[in-house]
Amino acid sequence: MTARSMSKGSNLPVDARAVRAELTWAAGAGVPDIDGSALLLTGSGRVRDDGDFVFYNQPRHTSGAVTHLGKRSAAGAATDTVEVDLSRLEPAVERVVLCASSDGGTFGQVQGLVLRLIDAGTGAEIARFDMVAGTETAFIGGELYRRQGKWKFRAVGQGYASGLAGLATDFGITVDDAPPAAADSTTTAAGPSAAPGATTPPAASAMPPAPPAVPATPPRSPVAPTASAPASPAPVPPAVPPSVPPSAPRFTKGEERLPVDMRKRLSLRKEQVAVSLRKHGAAGVTARVVLVLDASGSMSFLYSKGVVADVVERMAAVAAQLDDDGEMQAWTFASHPARLPDLLLGELPEWLRLHVRVGEMSLFRRGRKRGLDPSQVDMREVGIQNEEQKVIAEVRSFVRNSPSAAPTLVLFFSDGGVYRNAEIERELREAVEEPVFWQFVGLGRSNYGVLERFDTLPGRRVDNVGFFAVDDIGTVPDPELYDRLLSEFPQWITAAGRAGILRS
């Protein structure tokens, strides 16, 4: 295809399977920092969720179709690039809007602003659009859009005086951290006409709701789960000898400080954990318990409804029964992992209030979010996408650097959306020789990728991974949940002991 110089509003067909949108400008003193980005839009002209915004803080779409490749500089020119694999875009995506934002000034201070569309396979330039701007701090350079099953490119050239936040909210992105001195949110045109199909900007969305206060009695539906747990194999005596009498649940330091209702629930649940351990031949076994919570954007509903807080309270009973000190190490993750403060049983209500929080998306490169408790993670640093392999690697590093006489049981909760299958498989295969059992629990019937297949994957000395999913964990009674949660852990203890992975 011969390269074509485009004017505002013009369009052309795109035959390439994948393209790179290269934003180029003249760098130098006094020139604002420019960042490229992309929005994946449906036929309604809006994103499906915040994951459809690809930019420097969220550089890869979960589909793998759109990637922010980052900046490079050479000979006084700077370039920021977004790559779009048109063949991998989901059917629901009808437009990919190619955007830019300025930090430290306006686009009127930027010389030589050009959007080039390049065939990612051949490197040939398909189109070139020279842009002129004024007081805008965000800009739509162009867009890729479907017409009758074929892709086309349109030169847009629409500016926003309200910056990246105004542009993003125009298309349905939730923005909770607008700049301290927000400019007027009016959209301005960088030329005689506005972008074709442009919509009237709605009011900026409010930040996601804070997790609700932990109820005195967590909701538990009386409806029975749709599928019962599969029958467990005959229990095998664990390699690690019991350290306490198997007949009673442990009393853990700090329990007396809990509210009465919570203390009663904990006591009953510890008894259920002890029964499940006895049933599987692991009475009296001790273990270090690590909790991992998915905080990706798709989990927002489960956080806002208190489901995740309820899960944490139920898992505290596992730690109280298995761990001598009743403490539980914890991580949250989405685009990036973050270690949370250790969960001390006596501080459970406050821990739930401060640390059970969903990830957030940040459009701005700034310091720590205001109003946070010093112990809290800034969830903008965690993000909203699924990167399970990163938190798996971080937990593995913790186990290596903090050895324990007892084995480690990782309780990993996620609602799916797994797409880093090769990286996750590599991490868990390498973890086979480590004294850790990974129990994954799916919250809903989503795509769990390699996690669902791990039981059948060959080439491991021991099976170090368990997995099950439930449609609604709130409807699963405590006895059934603990049976499913602890059914494979005792078998792994025996196998790992025989393989020399665990030392008695």
C-alpha positions as a printed Julia matrix, in Angstrom:
504×3 Matrix{Float64}:
   0.0     0.0    0.0
   1.33    3.46  -0.95
   1.61    5.91   1.94
  -0.97    8.68   1.89
  -0.89   12.12   3.48
  -4.27   12.68   5.1
  -6.38   15.69   5.94
  -8.76   15.97   8.86
 -11.88   13.81   8.36
 -10.45   11.77   5.47
 -10.32    7.98   5.59
  -8.76    5.02   3.81
  -9.02    1.21   3.89
  -6.52   -0.8    5.97
  -5.55   -4.19   4.57
  -2.79   -4.99   7.08
  -3.48   -7.61   9.79
  -1.68   -5.5   12.4
  -0.68   -1.84  12.47
   1.42    0.5   14.59
   0.17    3.99  15.34
   3.3     6.09  15.83
   2.89    9.53  17.37
   5.96   11.65  16.59
   6.9    15.17  17.71
   9.91   17.46  18.05
  11.41   17.07  21.51
  13.3    19.81  23.32
  13.36   22.29  26.2
   9.93   23.56  27.18
   8.09   20.85  25.24
   5.46   18.94  27.27
   5.77   15.2   27.75
   3.46   13.42  25.3
   1.85   10.01  25.88
   0.0     7.86  23.36
  -2.99    5.68  24.28
  -5.91    3.77  22.75
  -9.58    3.19  23.58
 -11.44    0.07  22.43
 -15.06    1.0   21.75
 -18.22   -0.97  21.03
 -20.95    0.06  18.62
 -22.34    2.36  21.35
 -19.2     4.48  21.15
 -18.13    3.59  24.69
 -15.78    1.17  26.39
 -17.13   -2.01  28.0
 -15.09   -1.39  31.15
 -11.88    0.33  32.24
  -9.82   -2.53  30.82
 -10.59   -1.2   27.32
  -8.22    1.74  27.89
  -4.61    0.98  26.93
  -1.99    3.49  28.09
   1.31    3.73  30.0
  -0.19    2.51  33.31
  -2.1    -0.3   31.59
   0.02   -1.16  28.57
  -1.66   -4.33  27.29
  -5.29   -5.2   26.64
  -6.37   -8.55  28.07
  -7.15   -9.81  24.56
  -3.56   -9.11  23.51
  -4.87   -7.16  20.52
  -3.7    -3.7   21.61
  -0.36   -2.89  23.24
   1.29    0.36  24.29
   4.88   -0.17  23.14
   6.3     2.93  24.79
   8.55    5.81  23.83
  11.84    6.23  22.06
  13.92    9.28  21.14
  16.43    9.91  18.37
  17.93   13.01  16.72
  15.64   15.5   18.47
  12.45   13.6   17.7
  10.35   11.6   20.16
   7.92    8.78  19.34
   5.27    6.95  21.34
   3.72    3.86  19.78
   0.56    1.8   20.11
   0.3    -1.48  18.2
  -3.08   -2.89  17.15
  -3.49   -6.47  15.93
  -6.71   -6.09  13.95
  -7.02   -9.84  13.5
  -7.22  -10.36  17.28
  -9.75   -7.66  18.14
 -12.91   -9.1   19.66
 -16.1    -8.92  17.56
 -17.64   -6.48  20.04
 -14.88   -3.93  19.36
 -15.89   -1.73  16.42
 -13.51    1.21  16.89
 -10.02    1.75  18.25
  -9.52    5.43  19.03
  -5.87    6.55  18.92
  -5.27    9.25  21.51
  -2.53   11.41  23.0
  -2.16   13.53  26.13
   0.32   16.19  27.22
   1.86   16.59  30.65
   3.38   19.94  31.6
   1.87   22.05  28.85
  -0.49   22.1   25.88
  -0.27   20.62  22.42
   0.13   24.18  21.11
   3.68   24.02  22.5
   4.45   20.87  20.51
   5.98   21.21  17.07
   5.97   18.58  14.34
   3.08   16.54  15.76
   2.44   13.68  13.34
   0.45   10.44  13.51
   1.82    7.74  11.25
   0.01    4.46  10.59
   2.47    1.67   9.77
   2.0    -1.92   8.62
   3.4    -3.89  11.58
   4.29   -6.81   9.31
   6.19   -5.01   6.55
   7.12   -1.73   8.23
   5.58    0.21   5.32
   3.9     3.53   6.08
   0.16    3.36   5.28
  -0.9     6.88   6.23
   0.49   10.12   7.63
  -1.56   12.79   9.4
   0.1    16.14  10.29
  -1.77   17.71  13.2
  -2.04   21.29  14.51
  -3.35   22.12  17.99
  -3.74   25.03  20.4
  -4.7    24.94  24.1
  -5.66   21.26  24.14
  -4.05   18.85  26.61
  -5.54   15.7   25.09
  -6.02   14.79  21.48
  -7.65   12.17  19.28
  -5.32   11.74  16.36
  -7.25    9.1   14.46
  -9.31    5.96  14.71
  -9.5     2.48  13.26
 -13.07    1.38  12.6
 -14.99   -1.5   11.02
 -17.15   -1.06   7.94
 -18.87   -4.13   6.46
 -16.3    -6.46   8.03
 -13.3    -4.45   6.79
 -11.06   -2.1    8.73
 -10.54    1.54   7.8
  -8.54    4.44   9.25
  -9.9     7.97   9.75
  -7.86   11.1   10.5
  -9.7    12.84  13.37
  -7.71   15.69  14.93
 -10.07   16.47  17.84
  -8.68   18.18  20.93
  -9.78   18.24  24.58
  -8.99   21.16  26.89
  -9.93   18.92  29.84
  -6.96   16.61  29.31
  -6.78   12.86  29.4
  -9.41   12.66  32.16
 -11.95   14.53  30.05
 -11.21   12.43  26.99
 -11.41    9.18  28.95
 -14.69    9.97  30.7
 -16.18   10.98  27.35
 -15.91    7.33  26.34
 -17.03    5.76  29.63
 -13.78    5.37  31.57
 -13.99    5.78  35.36
 -11.6     8.5   36.54
 -11.19    9.06  40.27
  -7.99   11.08  40.4
  -8.36   14.15  38.22
  -5.52   16.7   38.4
  -5.65   19.14  41.33
  -6.42   22.11  39.06
  -8.82   20.63  36.55
  -9.32   22.63  33.39
 -12.69   23.35  31.85
 -14.08   20.05  30.57
 -15.36   21.55  27.31
 -14.24   19.69  24.19
 -12.61   21.86  21.55
 -12.05   21.07  17.91
  -8.54   21.35  16.51
  -9.9    22.48  13.17
 -13.11   23.44  11.45
 -15.07   20.32  12.36
 -15.36   17.94  15.31
 -14.64   14.23  15.05
 -17.21   12.22  13.1
 -19.45   10.36  15.53
 -18.27   12.38  18.54
 -20.63   12.21  21.5
 -21.56   14.76  24.11
 -19.27   14.21  27.11
 -21.18   12.78  30.08
 -20.39   13.81  33.61
 -17.23   12.25  34.95
 -17.89    9.0   36.78
 -17.45    8.87  40.49
 -14.74    6.74  41.97
 -15.68    3.12  42.75
 -17.67    2.75  45.98
 -15.72    1.97  49.11
 -16.11   -1.56  50.42
 -19.13   -1.75  52.71
 -18.7    -2.14  56.42
 -18.32   -5.74  57.45
 -21.76   -6.95  58.51
 -22.25   -8.35  61.97
 -23.44  -11.53  60.32
 -22.18  -12.06  56.75
 -24.98  -12.88  54.32
 -25.36  -16.55  53.61
 -28.0   -17.69  51.18
 -29.96  -20.79  52.17
 -29.95  -21.95  48.56
 -27.85  -25.03  48.05
 -25.0   -24.87  45.47
 -25.76  -26.18  42.02
 -23.01  -28.79  42.08
 -21.61  -30.7   44.97
 -17.91  -31.31  45.5
 -16.45  -34.38  43.84
 -15.79  -37.32  46.08
 -12.35  -37.14  47.63
  -9.95  -40.07  47.38
  -9.18  -42.1   50.45
  -7.08  -39.98  52.81
  -3.4   -40.71  53.06
  -1.65  -40.07  56.38
   0.42  -36.91  56.09
   4.2   -37.01  56.27
   4.26  -34.25  58.88
   3.33  -35.59  62.32
   0.52  -33.92  64.25
   1.72  -31.21  66.6
  -1.48  -30.89  68.64
  -4.23  -33.3   69.68
  -6.52  -33.79  66.69
  -9.79  -33.7   68.56
 -10.28  -29.96  69.06
  -9.79  -26.69  67.21
  -6.9   -24.48  68.28
  -7.48  -21.39  70.37
  -5.6   -18.57  68.74
  -4.13  -15.48  70.34
  -6.28  -12.4   69.77
  -9.62  -14.18  69.38
 -10.86  -12.66  72.63
 -10.63   -9.18  71.07
 -13.09   -9.97  68.27
 -16.72   -8.84  68.37
 -18.92  -11.51  69.93
 -20.73  -12.49  66.71
 -17.48  -12.72  64.75
 -15.85  -14.74  67.54
 -18.73  -17.21  67.51
 -18.52  -17.61  63.73
 -14.78  -18.13  63.94
 -15.15  -20.8   66.62
 -17.69  -22.76  64.57
 -15.63  -22.44  61.43
 -12.45  -23.63  63.12
 -14.33  -26.74  64.2
 -15.4   -27.3   60.59
 -11.78  -26.89  59.42
 -10.63  -29.41  62.03
 -13.33  -31.88  60.88
 -12.26  -31.48  57.24
  -8.61  -32.06  58.13
  -9.49  -35.21  60.07
 -11.65  -36.43  57.19
  -8.68  -36.11  54.83
  -6.19  -37.73  57.22
  -4.44  -34.5   58.21
  -5.54  -34.0   61.81
  -3.14  -31.75  63.7
  -1.11  -30.7   60.64
   0.35  -27.19  60.82
   0.99  -24.89  57.88
   1.78  -21.3   57.08
  -1.25  -19.85  55.28
  -0.93  -17.18  52.58
  -3.99  -15.44  51.13
  -4.02  -14.0   47.59
  -6.93  -11.82  46.44
  -7.72  -10.86  42.85
  -8.36   -7.09  42.76
  -8.84   -6.74  38.99
 -11.61   -4.55  37.6
 -13.97   -7.46  36.93
 -13.98   -8.19  40.69
 -15.58   -4.81  41.52
 -19.06   -6.26  42.04
 -17.78   -8.94  44.44
 -15.93   -6.31  46.47
 -18.84   -3.85  46.56
 -21.28   -6.56  47.7
 -19.04   -7.72  50.56
 -18.36  -11.13  49.0
 -14.58  -10.76  49.19
 -14.7    -9.55  52.8
 -16.78  -12.62  53.67
 -14.25  -14.88  51.91
 -11.41  -13.36  53.95
 -13.28  -13.92  57.21
 -13.91  -17.56  56.26
 -10.24  -18.05  55.36
  -9.15  -16.56  58.68
 -10.57  -19.71  60.29
  -8.24  -21.83  58.13
  -5.22  -19.82  59.25
  -6.38  -19.92  62.87
  -6.58  -23.72  62.76
  -3.47  -24.48  60.67
  -1.01  -21.78  61.72
   0.44  -21.83  65.23
   0.33  -18.05  65.56
  -2.95  -17.62  63.66
  -1.41  -14.97  61.4
  -1.97  -14.93  57.66
   0.26  -13.27  55.08
  -1.73  -11.64  52.28
  -1.31  -10.23  48.8
  -3.57   -8.35  46.42
  -3.0    -8.24  42.68
  -4.29   -7.05  39.32
  -1.83   -5.49  36.83
   0.76   -5.59  39.63
   1.01   -7.42  42.97
   1.19   -5.74  46.35
   1.76   -7.28  49.74
  -0.81   -6.35  52.34
  -0.13   -6.11  56.08
  -0.25   -9.49  57.82
  -3.73  -10.38  58.99
  -3.69  -10.75  62.78
  -6.8   -12.49  64.04
  -7.57   -9.97  66.76
  -7.48   -7.16  64.18
  -9.73   -8.86  61.61
 -12.57   -6.25  61.53
 -10.16   -3.35  61.0
  -8.12   -5.34  58.46
 -11.25   -6.0   56.42
 -12.14   -2.31  56.49
  -8.7    -1.09  55.44
  -7.39   -3.72  53.05
 -10.21   -5.48  51.2
 -10.23   -3.12  48.22
 -10.47   -3.47  44.45
  -7.8    -2.15  42.09
  -8.05    1.29  40.51
  -6.8     2.82  37.31
  -4.64    5.94  37.45
  -4.33    8.29  34.48
  -1.76   10.55  36.07
   1.84   10.1   37.15
   1.66   11.49  40.65
   2.44   10.63  44.22
   0.5     8.57  46.72
  -3.28    8.97  46.74
  -4.54   11.35  49.41
  -6.52   10.18  52.42
  -5.06    6.69  52.7
  -4.13    5.13  56.02
  -0.33    4.67  56.18
  -0.8     0.89  56.17
  -2.98    0.85  53.04
  -1.81    0.03  49.54
  -2.46    2.7   46.91
  -4.67    0.58  44.67
  -3.82    2.75  41.66
  -0.42    1.04  41.78
  -2.19   -2.33  41.59
  -4.25   -1.48  38.5
  -7.19   -3.46  37.09
  -5.87   -6.16  34.75
  -5.06   -9.85  35.36
  -1.37  -10.68  35.84
  -1.46  -13.79  38.04
   2.11  -14.81  37.23
   3.5   -11.67  38.89
   1.92  -12.34  42.27
   2.8   -16.04  42.06
   6.45  -15.06  41.55
   6.32  -12.63  44.47
   4.81  -15.2   46.85
   7.45  -17.73  45.76
  10.16  -15.19  46.55
   8.65  -14.58  49.99
   8.65  -18.32  50.77
  12.3   -18.66  49.68
  13.42  -15.62  51.68
  11.33  -16.46  54.77
  11.74  -20.21  55.31
   9.34  -21.96  57.65
   9.48  -25.32  59.39
   5.9   -25.9   58.26
   4.74  -26.18  54.66
   2.97  -23.21  53.06
  -0.64  -23.32  51.86
  -1.55  -20.56  49.41
  -5.28  -19.79  49.14
  -5.66  -17.95  45.83
  -9.04  -16.38  44.93
  -9.8   -15.07  41.44
 -12.75  -14.57  39.09
 -10.77  -15.75  36.06
  -9.91  -13.88  32.92
  -6.59  -15.76  32.82
  -4.58  -15.08  29.68
  -0.91  -15.4   30.72
  -1.09  -19.18  30.52
   2.53  -19.88  29.54
   3.95  -17.59  32.23
   1.66  -19.0   34.93
   2.5   -22.57  33.98
   6.24  -21.81  34.08
   5.98  -20.28  37.57
   3.96  -23.17  38.99
   6.16  -25.82  37.38
   9.25  -24.2   38.86
   7.47  -24.1   42.23
   7.11  -27.91  42.3
  10.37  -28.26  44.23
   9.3   -25.69  46.82
   7.39  -26.46  50.07
   4.23  -24.72  48.84
   0.8   -26.02  47.82
  -1.25  -23.67  45.64
  -5.02  -23.94  46.09
  -6.85  -21.83  43.5
 -10.53  -21.02  43.95
 -12.53  -19.62  41.04
 -15.27  -17.14  41.92
 -17.67  -17.75  39.04
 -17.55  -19.79  35.85
 -15.05  -17.72  33.9
 -11.92  -18.48  31.89
  -9.29  -19.96  34.21
  -7.0   -21.2   31.46
  -4.08  -23.35  32.55
  -5.26  -23.44  36.19
  -8.13  -25.74  35.2
  -5.74  -28.08  33.36
  -2.95  -28.32  35.91
  -4.09  -31.61  37.41
  -3.53  -33.29  34.03
  -0.27  -31.57  33.08
   2.62  -34.09  33.06
   6.25  -33.61  34.0
   5.92  -32.75  37.7
   7.28  -34.88  40.54
   4.29  -33.96  42.72
   0.95  -32.29  42.05
   1.42  -28.92  43.75
  -1.76  -27.23  42.46
  -5.44  -27.62  43.31
  -8.34  -25.87  41.6
 -12.11  -25.64  41.83
 -14.67  -22.99  40.89
 -18.07  -22.1   42.31
 -20.83  -19.98  40.81
 -21.59  -18.17  44.06
 -19.26  -18.82  46.97
 -21.76  -17.21  49.35
 -24.15  -20.13  48.79
 -21.54  -22.79  49.61
 -21.91  -23.93  53.27
 -18.79  -23.79  55.41
 -18.39  -27.61  55.71
 -18.46  -28.07  51.94
 -16.16  -25.11  51.29
 -13.52  -26.34  53.74
 -13.78  -29.92  52.42
 -13.09  -28.74  48.89
 -10.42  -26.3   50.01
  -8.45  -28.9   51.99
  -9.04  -32.08  49.97
  -5.76  -32.07  47.98
  -3.43  -30.39  50.47
  -2.94  -33.54  52.66
  -2.17  -35.65  49.57
   0.46  -33.14  48.52
   2.0   -33.18  52.01
   2.44  -36.96  51.75
   3.83  -36.85  48.2
   6.14  -33.91  48.93
   7.43  -35.65  52.05
   8.25  -38.8   50.1
   9.92  -36.74  47.37
  12.14  -34.96  49.9
  10.56  -31.57  49.22
   9.35  -31.41  52.82
  11.61  -32.16  55.74
  10.05  -33.79  58.81
